Amino acid sequence: MREVITLQFGENANYVGAHYWNLQEAYADEHRTGELFTQRSNKPSVPRALVFDAVGNFGAQALEEDLQSTGNDEIDEDQALWAGAKEVHRQPLYPKHTDSTQPTRMRFWSDFAQTKLSPHAMHVVSGVEFGNSLGEMNTFQEGLQVFAGTDSRGDVLEGNFRAFAEECDHLQGFQVLADAFGGFAGYGSAFMAKIRDEYPKAPILLYSVGRTQPARQLRNVQLMDAAISVATNSEIVSMSVPLFTPTPITKLNAHIHITVSNNENVYTLAAFLCP
């Protein structure tokens, strides 16, 4: 078996990644193999993927996994410490909008993600401790700083990444979907540099995902970020594939009609960009 580990960094990349795994799930109903999915005799097959994003971009997905992985343990621990009556109150999960005919109602990529991820696949990244006080990562450099701070507390390749790598019979390489600019572009670049040091001969295929029209107030910063990202990653990855929608998208083909207002319909754009 020649396995591939998938890494996803940032909101834009995860929108595309959700479409990608939906396609793999549809195809894998009859042809699921171990290149992209784990093959464990006693556990369900899940994508061999790690997903990195800000806490506010996971939607109900993070809450569902949190309840599954920690909810019962917390209740059992409380019962061991308190013998009296007790009530547990949980806020209802954010309702998913799965209707693809109304893409503008989808607030998170998890709304339309159909593939079940491993409970340990999702990693929340915040710049509060190592970045700015608001926890934002708006620039490539801020992403590098957050990664450096996180790595200083413990090797980021240990844990879930190491578990995926060590269960591979013959690791073929890595495919990475990362934001083309912003904090997760820097965070993803630093993560790939760490992988390159650990696996110097392993191929790394990078898909750099970006929206066509950056926010006006950040346009110059994002363009600079994209340039820095390309220059930095060219020394790390084996191949880099930029994924940007042409402008205007409606002129690509007479039969293609995609209406995008202020680039808000990320669901449709991500489907168009899906590799």
PDB file of C-alpha atoms in Angstrom:
ATOM      1  CA  MET A   1       0.000   0.000   0.000  1.00  0.00           C
ATOM      2  CA  ARG A   2       1.284   3.470  -0.907  1.00  0.00           C
ATOM      3  CA  GLU A   3      -0.478   5.795   1.505  1.00  0.00           C
ATOM      4  CA  VAL A   4      -0.917   9.567   1.247  1.00  0.00           C
ATOM      5  CA  ILE A   5      -1.425  11.935   4.185  1.00  0.00           C
ATOM      6  CA  THR A   6      -3.592  14.991   3.524  1.00  0.00           C
ATOM      7  CA  LEU A   7      -3.173  18.296   5.373  1.00  0.00           C
ATOM      8  CA  GLN A   8      -5.550  21.271   5.176  1.00  0.00           C
ATOM      9  CA  PHE A   9      -4.777  24.760   6.464  1.00  0.00           C
ATOM     10  CA  GLY A  10      -7.295  27.615   6.605  1.00  0.00           C
ATOM     11  CA  GLU A  11     -10.892  28.381   5.746  1.00  0.00           C
ATOM     12  CA  ASN A  12     -10.537  28.646   1.958  1.00  0.00           C
ATOM     13  CA  ALA A  13      -8.574  25.412   1.825  1.00  0.00           C
ATOM     14  CA  ASN A  14     -11.097  23.609   4.017  1.00  0.00           C
ATOM     15  CA  TYR A  15     -14.015  24.674   1.819  1.00  0.00           C
ATOM     16  CA  VAL A  16     -12.242  23.075  -1.125  1.00  0.00           C
ATOM     17  CA  GLY A  17     -11.237  20.133   1.057  1.00  0.00           C
ATOM     18  CA  ALA A  18     -14.854  19.478   2.067  1.00  0.00           C
ATOM     19  CA  HIS A  19     -15.856  19.211  -1.609  1.00  0.00           C
ATOM     20  CA  TYR A  20     -12.831  17.013  -2.288  1.00  0.00           C
ATOM     21  CA  TRP A  21     -13.701  14.525   0.445  1.00  0.00           C
ATOM     22  CA  ASN A  22     -17.354  14.509  -0.587  1.00  0.00           C
ATOM     23  CA  LEU A  23     -16.248  13.412  -4.059  1.00  0.00           C
ATOM     24  CA  GLN A  24     -13.932  10.784  -2.591  1.00  0.00           C
ATOM     25  CA  GLU A  25     -16.752   9.533  -0.372  1.00  0.00           C
ATOM     26  CA  ALA A  26     -19.101   9.189  -3.341  1.00  0.00           C
ATOM     27  CA  TYR A  27     -16.495   7.315  -5.350  1.00  0.00           C
ATOM     28  CA  ALA A  28     -15.341   5.253  -2.377  1.00  0.00           C
ATOM     29  CA  ASP A  29     -18.720   3.574  -1.868  1.00  0.00           C
ATOM     30  CA  GLU A  30     -17.432   0.781  -4.084  1.00  0.00           C
ATOM     31  CA  HIS A  31     -13.753   1.614  -4.521  1.00  0.00           C
ATOM     32  CA  ARG A  32     -12.505   2.828  -1.138  1.00  0.00           C
ATOM     33  CA  THR A  33      -8.799   2.110  -0.836  1.00  0.00           C
ATOM     34  CA  GLY A  34      -6.121   2.721   1.732  1.00  0.00           C
ATOM     35  CA  GLU A  35      -4.205   5.405  -0.153  1.00  0.00           C
ATOM     36  CA  LEU A  36      -6.371   8.202   1.242  1.00  0.00           C
ATOM     37  CA  PHE A  37      -8.405   6.407   3.918  1.00  0.00           C
ATOM     38  CA  THR A  38      -7.309   4.497   6.997  1.00  0.00           C
ATOM     39  CA  GLN A  39      -7.798   0.734   6.903  1.00  0.00           C
ATOM     40  CA  ARG A  40      -8.361  -0.576  10.418  1.00  0.00           C
ATOM     41  CA  SER A  41     -10.060  -3.869  11.120  1.00  0.00           C
ATOM     42  CA  ASN A  42     -11.765  -2.752  14.323  1.00  0.00           C
ATOM     43  CA  LYS A  43     -12.547   0.897  13.452  1.00  0.00           C
ATOM     44  CA  PRO A  44     -14.461   2.737  10.695  1.00  0.00           C
ATOM     45  CA  SER A  45     -12.428   3.866   7.704  1.00  0.00           C
ATOM     46  CA  VAL A  46     -11.815   7.632   7.818  1.00  0.00           C
ATOM     47  CA  PRO A  47      -9.735  10.049   5.702  1.00  0.00           C
ATOM     48  CA  ARG A  48      -6.056  10.068   6.546  1.00  0.00           C
ATOM     49  CA  ALA A  49      -6.258  13.832   6.973  1.00  0.00           C
ATOM     50  CA  LEU A  50      -5.489  16.575   9.479  1.00  0.00           C
ATOM     51  CA  VAL A  51      -7.523  19.775   9.341  1.00  0.00           C
ATOM     52  CA  PHE A  52      -6.311  23.103  10.771  1.00  0.00           C
ATOM     53  CA  ASP A  53      -8.571  26.141  11.106  1.00  0.00           C
ATOM     54  CA  ALA A  54      -9.728  28.873  13.461  1.00  0.00           C
ATOM     55  CA  VAL A  55     -12.210  27.803  16.128  1.00  0.00           C
ATOM     56  CA  GLY A  56     -15.017  29.860  14.591  1.00  0.00           C
ATOM     57  CA  ASN A  57     -14.758  28.118  11.215  1.00  0.00           C
ATOM     58  CA  PHE A  58     -15.543  24.557  12.276  1.00  0.00           C
ATOM     59  CA  GLY A  59     -19.237  25.158  12.931  1.00  0.00           C
ATOM     60  CA  ALA A  60     -21.126  22.193  14.349  1.00  0.00           C
ATOM     61  CA  GLN A  61     -18.395  19.772  13.324  1.00  0.00           C
ATOM     62  CA  ALA A  62     -16.117  20.693  16.219  1.00  0.00           C
ATOM     63  CA  LEU A  63     -18.989  20.617  18.716  1.00  0.00           C
ATOM     64  CA  GLU A  64     -20.097  17.168  17.578  1.00  0.00           C
ATOM     65  CA  GLU A  65     -16.605  15.736  17.878  1.00  0.00           C
ATOM     66  CA  ASP A  66     -16.105  17.403  21.253  1.00  0.00           C
ATOM     67  CA  LEU A  67     -19.291  15.896  22.635  1.00  0.00           C
ATOM     68  CA  GLN A  68     -18.401  12.461  21.317  1.00  0.00           C
ATOM     69  CA  SER A  69     -14.851  12.496  22.631  1.00  0.00           C
ATOM     70  CA  THR A  70     -15.216  14.238  26.007  1.00  0.00           C
ATOM     71  CA  GLY A  71     -18.858  14.493  27.000  1.00  0.00           C
ATOM     72  CA  ASN A  72     -19.308  11.101  28.680  1.00  0.00           C
ATOM     73  CA  ASP A  73     -15.891  11.242  30.324  1.00  0.00           C
ATOM     74  CA  GLU A  74     -16.703  14.558  31.960  1.00  0.00           C
ATOM     75  CA  ILE A  75     -20.009  13.221  33.281  1.00  0.00           C
ATOM     76  CA  ASP A  76     -18.344  10.107  34.722  1.00  0.00           C
ATOM     77  CA  GLU A  77     -15.671  12.226  36.396  1.00  0.00           C
ATOM     78  CA  ASP A  78     -18.270  14.541  37.939  1.00  0.00           C
ATOM     79  CA  GLN A  79     -20.236  11.560  39.289  1.00  0.00           C
ATOM     80  CA  ALA A  80     -17.105  10.300  41.012  1.00  0.00           C
ATOM     81  CA  LEU A  81     -16.691  13.633  42.793  1.00  0.00           C
ATOM     82  CA  TRP A  82     -20.327  14.410  43.605  1.00  0.00           C
ATOM     83  CA  ALA A  83     -22.960  11.992  44.847  1.00  0.00           C
ATOM     84  CA  GLY A  84     -25.885  14.413  44.881  1.00  0.00           C
ATOM     85  CA  ALA A  85     -28.480  15.239  42.251  1.00  0.00           C
ATOM     86  CA  LYS A  86     -27.139  16.745  39.071  1.00  0.00           C
ATOM     87  CA  GLU A  87     -28.419  18.180  35.784  1.00  0.00           C
ATOM     88  CA  VAL A  88     -26.447  18.600  32.581  1.00  0.00           C
ATOM     89  CA  HIS A  89     -27.376  21.465  30.241  1.00  0.00           C
ATOM     90  CA  ARG A  90     -25.937  21.637  26.737  1.00  0.00           C
ATOM     91  CA  GLN A  91     -26.411  24.323  24.165  1.00  0.00           C
ATOM     92  CA  PRO A  92     -28.038  22.935  20.991  1.00  0.00           C
ATOM     93  CA  LEU A  93     -25.633  22.295  18.131  1.00  0.00           C
ATOM     94  CA  TYR A  94     -25.515  24.812  15.317  1.00  0.00           C
ATOM     95  CA  PRO A  95     -27.990  23.539  12.681  1.00  0.00           C
ATOM     96  CA  LYS A  96     -26.350  22.521   9.440  1.00  0.00           C
ATOM     97  CA  HIS A  97     -27.640  23.975   6.167  1.00  0.00           C
ATOM     98  CA  THR A  98     -27.018  21.107   3.769  1.00  0.00           C
ATOM     99  CA  ASP A  99     -29.237  22.267   0.900  1.00  0.00           C
ATOM    100  CA  SER A 100     -26.835  22.850  -2.015  1.00  0.00           C
ATOM    101  CA  THR A 101     -29.523  24.840  -3.852  1.00  0.00           C
ATOM    102  CA  GLN A 102     -29.140  27.562  -1.202  1.00  0.00           C
ATOM    103  CA  PRO A 103     -25.351  27.856  -0.895  1.00  0.00           C
ATOM    104  CA  THR A 104     -25.427  31.365   0.566  1.00  0.00           C
ATOM    105  CA  ARG A 105     -27.056  29.970   3.741  1.00  0.00           C
ATOM    106  CA  MET A 106     -24.018  27.798   4.449  1.00  0.00           C
ATOM    107  CA  ARG A 107     -21.882  29.561   7.032  1.00  0.00           C
ATOM    108  CA  PHE A 108     -19.223  26.903   7.530  1.00  0.00           C
ATOM    109  CA  TRP A 109     -17.507  24.298   5.388  1.00  0.00           C
ATOM    110  CA  SER A 110     -18.745  21.669   7.835  1.00  0.00           C
ATOM    111  CA  ASP A 111     -22.319  22.424   6.746  1.00  0.00           C
ATOM    112  CA  PHE A 112     -21.883  20.417   3.559  1.00  0.00           C
ATOM    113  CA  ALA A 113     -19.044  18.091   4.575  1.00  0.00           C
ATOM    114  CA  GLN A 114     -20.466  14.570   4.298  1.00  0.00           C
ATOM    115  CA  THR A 115     -17.333  12.582   5.077  1.00  0.00           C
ATOM    116  CA  LYS A 116     -16.846  11.560   8.697  1.00  0.00           C
ATOM    117  CA  LEU A 117     -13.452  12.698   9.945  1.00  0.00           C
ATOM    118  CA  SER A 118     -11.437  11.146  12.708  1.00  0.00           C
ATOM    119  CA  PRO A 119     -12.186  12.706  16.134  1.00  0.00           C
ATOM    120  CA  HIS A 120      -8.512  13.636  16.285  1.00  0.00           C
ATOM    121  CA  ALA A 121      -8.316  15.093  12.770  1.00  0.00           C
ATOM    122  CA  MET A 122      -9.385  18.643  13.609  1.00  0.00           C
ATOM    123  CA  HIS A 123      -6.937  21.097  15.130  1.00  0.00           C
ATOM    124  CA  VAL A 124      -7.947  24.559  16.315  1.00  0.00           C
ATOM    125  CA  VAL A 125      -5.269  27.184  15.711  1.00  0.00           C
ATOM    126  CA  SER A 126      -5.356  30.513  17.541  1.00  0.00           C
ATOM    127  CA  GLY A 127      -2.989  33.436  17.652  1.00  0.00           C
ATOM    128  CA  VAL A 128      -3.998  34.521  21.159  1.00  0.00           C
ATOM    129  CA  GLU A 129      -0.945  33.105  22.926  1.00  0.00           C
ATOM    130  CA  PHE A 130       1.725  33.624  20.282  1.00  0.00           C
ATOM    131  CA  GLY A 131       0.110  36.169  17.945  1.00  0.00           C
ATOM    132  CA  ASN A 132      -2.045  39.219  18.624  1.00  0.00           C
ATOM    133  CA  SER A 133      -4.454  39.674  21.513  1.00  0.00           C
ATOM    134  CA  LEU A 134      -7.511  39.028  19.328  1.00  0.00           C
ATOM    135  CA  GLY A 135      -6.221  35.641  18.257  1.00  0.00           C
ATOM    136  CA  GLU A 136      -6.218  36.632  14.596  1.00  0.00           C
ATOM    137  CA  MET A 137      -3.662  35.558  12.033  1.00  0.00           C
ATOM    138  CA  ASN A 138      -4.025  38.030   9.196  1.00  0.00           C
ATOM    139  CA  THR A 139      -0.562  37.828   7.676  1.00  0.00           C
ATOM    140  CA  PHE A 140       1.947  35.199   6.584  1.00  0.00           C
ATOM    141  CA  GLN A 141       4.399  36.378   9.240  1.00  0.00           C
ATOM    142  CA  GLU A 142       1.824  36.072  12.036  1.00  0.00           C
ATOM    143  CA  GLY A 143       1.206  32.476  10.958  1.00  0.00           C
ATOM    144  CA  LEU A 144       4.932  31.751  11.194  1.00  0.00           C
ATOM    145  CA  GLN A 145       5.029  33.234  14.689  1.00  0.00           C
ATOM    146  CA  VAL A 146       2.080  31.165  15.901  1.00  0.00           C
ATOM    147  CA  PHE A 147       3.608  27.985  14.497  1.00  0.00           C
ATOM    148  CA  ALA A 148       6.979  28.728  16.096  1.00  0.00           C
ATOM    149  CA  GLY A 149       5.310  29.305  19.456  1.00  0.00           C
ATOM    150  CA  THR A 150       3.251  26.120  19.183  1.00  0.00           C
ATOM    151  CA  ASP A 151       6.259  24.058  18.120  1.00  0.00           C
ATOM    152  CA  SER A 152       8.328  25.434  20.996  1.00  0.00           C
ATOM    153  CA  ARG A 153       5.970  23.780  23.484  1.00  0.00           C
ATOM    154  CA  GLY A 154       6.284  20.381  21.807  1.00  0.00           C
ATOM    155  CA  ASP A 155       7.058  18.908  18.414  1.00  0.00           C
ATOM    156  CA  VAL A 156       3.980  19.520  16.226  1.00  0.00           C
ATOM    157  CA  LEU A 157       4.709  16.333  14.288  1.00  0.00           C
ATOM    158  CA  GLU A 158       4.103  14.212  17.360  1.00  0.00           C
ATOM    159  CA  GLY A 159       0.640  13.015  18.271  1.00  0.00           C
ATOM    160  CA  ASN A 160      -1.937  12.622  15.519  1.00  0.00           C
ATOM    161  CA  PHE A 161       0.428  13.314  12.629  1.00  0.00           C
ATOM    162  CA  ARG A 162       2.916  10.764  13.896  1.00  0.00           C
ATOM    163  CA  ALA A 163       0.149   8.204  14.400  1.00  0.00           C
ATOM    164  CA  PHE A 164      -0.974   8.556  10.777  1.00  0.00           C
ATOM    165  CA  ALA A 165       2.597   8.329   9.482  1.00  0.00           C
ATOM    166  CA  GLU A 166       3.572   5.286  11.540  1.00  0.00           C
ATOM    167  CA  GLU A 167       0.539   3.245  10.533  1.00  0.00           C
ATOM    168  CA  CYS A 168       1.502   3.568   6.854  1.00  0.00           C
ATOM    169  CA  ASP A 169       3.125   0.526   5.238  1.00  0.00           C
ATOM    170  CA  HIS A 170       4.791   2.655   2.575  1.00  0.00           C
ATOM    171  CA  LEU A 171       4.207   6.394   2.863  1.00  0.00           C
ATOM    172  CA  GLN A 172       3.938   7.722  -0.685  1.00  0.00           C
ATOM    173  CA  GLY A 173       3.890  11.412   0.190  1.00  0.00           C
ATOM    174  CA  PHE A 174       1.775  14.343   1.305  1.00  0.00           C
ATOM    175  CA  GLN A 175      -0.906  16.426  -0.358  1.00  0.00           C
ATOM    176  CA  VAL A 176      -1.587  19.818   1.161  1.00  0.00           C
ATOM    177  CA  LEU A 177      -4.423  22.295   0.684  1.00  0.00           C
ATOM    178  CA  ALA A 178      -3.479  25.646   2.199  1.00  0.00           C
ATOM    179  CA  ASP A 179      -4.700  29.217   2.016  1.00  0.00           C
ATOM    180  CA  ALA A 180      -2.627  31.188  -0.485  1.00  0.00           C
ATOM    181  CA  PHE A 181      -2.318  34.184   1.837  1.00  0.00           C
ATOM    182  CA  GLY A 182      -2.980  35.101   5.448  1.00  0.00           C
ATOM    183  CA  GLY A 183      -1.967  33.477   8.687  1.00  0.00           C
ATOM    184  CA  PHE A 184      -2.717  29.918   7.641  1.00  0.00           C
ATOM    185  CA  ALA A 185      -0.512  30.334   4.593  1.00  0.00           C
ATOM    186  CA  GLY A 186       2.383  31.011   6.955  1.00  0.00           C
ATOM    187  CA  TYR A 187       1.337  28.322   9.431  1.00  0.00           C
ATOM    188  CA  GLY A 188       1.002  25.735   6.663  1.00  0.00           C
ATOM    189  CA  SER A 189       4.331  26.728   5.122  1.00  0.00           C
ATOM    190  CA  ALA A 190       6.126  26.282   8.452  1.00  0.00           C
ATOM    191  CA  PHE A 191       4.402  22.925   8.966  1.00  0.00           C
ATOM    192  CA  MET A 192       5.549  21.729   5.534  1.00  0.00           C
ATOM    193  CA  ALA A 193       9.102  22.869   6.278  1.00  0.00           C
ATOM    194  CA  LYS A 194       8.980  20.705   9.400  1.00  0.00           C
ATOM    195  CA  ILE A 195       7.778  17.760   7.324  1.00  0.00           C
ATOM    196  CA  ARG A 196      10.561  18.328   4.789  1.00  0.00           C
ATOM    197  CA  ASP A 197      13.154  18.126   7.559  1.00  0.00           C
ATOM    198  CA  GLU A 198      11.608  14.892   8.822  1.00  0.00           C
ATOM    199  CA  TYR A 199      10.953  13.333   5.400  1.00  0.00           C
ATOM    200  CA  PRO A 200      13.547  14.850   3.043  1.00  0.00           C
ATOM    201  CA  LYS A 201      12.722  12.566   0.095  1.00  0.00           C
ATOM    202  CA  ALA A 202       8.926  12.423   0.388  1.00  0.00           C
ATOM    203  CA  PRO A 203       6.977  14.289  -2.324  1.00  0.00           C
ATOM    204  CA  ILE A 204       4.807  17.192  -1.135  1.00  0.00           C
ATOM    205  CA  LEU A 205       2.036  18.376  -3.470  1.00  0.00           C
ATOM    206  CA  LEU A 206       0.666  21.790  -2.512  1.00  0.00           C
ATOM    207  CA  TYR A 207      -2.625  23.334  -3.643  1.00  0.00           C
ATOM    208  CA  SER A 208      -2.623  27.057  -2.782  1.00  0.00           C
ATOM    209  CA  VAL A 209      -6.241  28.173  -2.483  1.00  0.00           C
ATOM    210  CA  GLY A 210      -7.290  31.810  -2.649  1.00  0.00           C
ATOM    211  CA  ARG A 211     -10.337  33.902  -3.413  1.00  0.00           C
ATOM    212  CA  THR A 212     -10.273  35.936  -6.577  1.00  0.00           C
ATOM    213  CA  GLN A 213     -10.825  39.325  -5.000  1.00  0.00           C
ATOM    214  CA  PRO A 214      -9.191  39.883  -1.577  1.00  0.00           C
ATOM    215  CA  ALA A 215     -10.865  42.229   0.859  1.00  0.00           C
ATOM    216  CA  ARG A 216     -10.194  45.797  -0.243  1.00  0.00           C
ATOM    217  CA  GLN A 217      -8.643  46.875   3.056  1.00  0.00           C
ATOM    218  CA  LEU A 218      -6.242  43.911   3.018  1.00  0.00           C
ATOM    219  CA  ARG A 219      -5.644  43.623  -0.720  1.00  0.00           C
ATOM    220  CA  ASN A 220      -2.017  44.825  -0.716  1.00  0.00           C
ATOM    221  CA  VAL A 221      -1.165  42.749   2.340  1.00  0.00           C
ATOM    222  CA  GLN A 222      -2.705  39.616   0.845  1.00  0.00           C
ATOM    223  CA  LEU A 223      -0.968  40.089  -2.487  1.00  0.00           C
ATOM    224  CA  MET A 224       2.337  40.438  -0.667  1.00  0.00           C
ATOM    225  CA  ASP A 225       1.514  37.377   1.415  1.00  0.00           C
ATOM    226  CA  ALA A 226       0.808  35.375  -1.731  1.00  0.00           C
ATOM    227  CA  ALA A 227       4.170  36.415  -3.198  1.00  0.00           C
ATOM    228  CA  ILE A 228       6.037  35.506   0.003  1.00  0.00           C
ATOM    229  CA  SER A 229       4.175  32.210   0.177  1.00  0.00           C
ATOM    230  CA  VAL A 230       5.140  31.253  -3.381  1.00  0.00           C
ATOM    231  CA  ALA A 231       8.791  32.156  -2.811  1.00  0.00           C
ATOM    232  CA  THR A 232       8.982  30.296   0.505  1.00  0.00           C
ATOM    233  CA  ASN A 233       7.124  27.172  -0.576  1.00  0.00           C
ATOM    234  CA  SER A 234       9.103  26.809  -3.803  1.00  0.00           C
ATOM    235  CA  GLU A 235      12.042  25.647  -1.684  1.00  0.00           C
ATOM    236  CA  ILE A 236       9.932  23.155   0.284  1.00  0.00           C
ATOM    237  CA  VAL A 237       7.343  21.453  -1.904  1.00  0.00           C
ATOM    238  CA  SER A 238       7.764  19.156  -4.885  1.00  0.00           C
ATOM    239  CA  MET A 239       4.978  20.822  -6.874  1.00  0.00           C
ATOM    240  CA  SER A 240       2.726  23.803  -6.215  1.00  0.00           C
ATOM    241  CA  VAL A 241      -0.657  24.257  -7.909  1.00  0.00           C
ATOM    242  CA  PRO A 242      -2.396  27.655  -7.458  1.00  0.00           C
ATOM    243  CA  LEU A 243      -6.185  27.463  -7.246  1.00  0.00           C
ATOM    244  CA  PHE A 244      -7.785  30.826  -7.986  1.00  0.00           C
ATOM    245  CA  THR A 245     -11.009  31.526  -9.819  1.00  0.00           C
ATOM    246  CA  PRO A 246     -10.519  33.651 -12.955  1.00  0.00           C
ATOM    247  CA  THR A 247     -12.118  37.076 -13.090  1.00  0.00           C
ATOM    248  CA  PRO A 248     -14.877  37.346 -14.119  1.00  0.00           C
ATOM    249  CA  ILE A 249     -15.808  33.705 -13.760  1.00  0.00           C
ATOM    250  CA  THR A 250     -18.904  33.967 -15.970  1.00  0.00           C
ATOM    251  CA  LYS A 251     -16.748  34.582 -19.070  1.00  0.00           C
ATOM    252  CA  LEU A 252     -15.000  31.215 -18.876  1.00  0.00           C
ATOM    253  CA  ASN A 253     -17.633  29.366 -20.834  1.00  0.00           C
ATOM    254  CA  ALA A 254     -21.030  30.235 -22.212  1.00  0.00           C
ATOM    255  CA  HIS A 255     -22.527  27.284 -20.339  1.00  0.00           C
ATOM    256  CA  ILE A 256     -21.054  28.235 -16.945  1.00  0.00           C
ATOM    257  CA  HIS A 257     -23.247  30.551 -14.905  1.00  0.00           C
ATOM    258  CA  ILE A 258     -22.023  31.262 -11.387  1.00  0.00           C
ATOM    259  CA  THR A 259     -23.207  34.400  -9.674  1.00  0.00           C
ATOM    260  CA  VAL A 260     -20.850  35.687  -7.014  1.00  0.00           C
ATOM    261  CA  SER A 261     -21.627  38.873  -5.122  1.00  0.00           C
ATOM    262  CA  ASN A 262     -18.628  40.335  -3.273  1.00  0.00           C
ATOM    263  CA  ASN A 263     -17.111  36.857  -3.298  1.00  0.00           C
ATOM    264  CA  GLU A 264     -19.543  35.709  -0.594  1.00  0.00           C
ATOM    265  CA  ASN A 265     -20.609  32.466  -2.243  1.00  0.00           C
ATOM    266  CA  VAL A 266     -17.552  30.550  -1.087  1.00  0.00           C
ATOM    267  CA  TYR A 267     -19.358  27.202  -1.376  1.00  0.00           C
ATOM    268  CA  THR A 268     -19.794  27.571  -5.146  1.00  0.00           C
ATOM    269  CA  LEU A 269     -16.295  28.915  -5.704  1.00  0.00           C
ATOM    270  CA  ALA A 270     -14.784  26.048  -3.711  1.00  0.00           C
ATOM    271  CA  ALA A 271     -16.702  23.493  -5.755  1.00  0.00           C
ATOM    272  CA  PHE A 272     -15.359  25.081  -8.924  1.00  0.00           C
ATOM    273  CA  LEU A 273     -11.776  24.922  -7.580  1.00  0.00           C
ATOM    274  CA  CYS A 274     -11.921  21.371  -6.225  1.00  0.00           C
ATOM    275  CA  PRO A 275      -8.924  19.422  -7.637  1.00  0.00           C
TER     276      PRO A 275
END
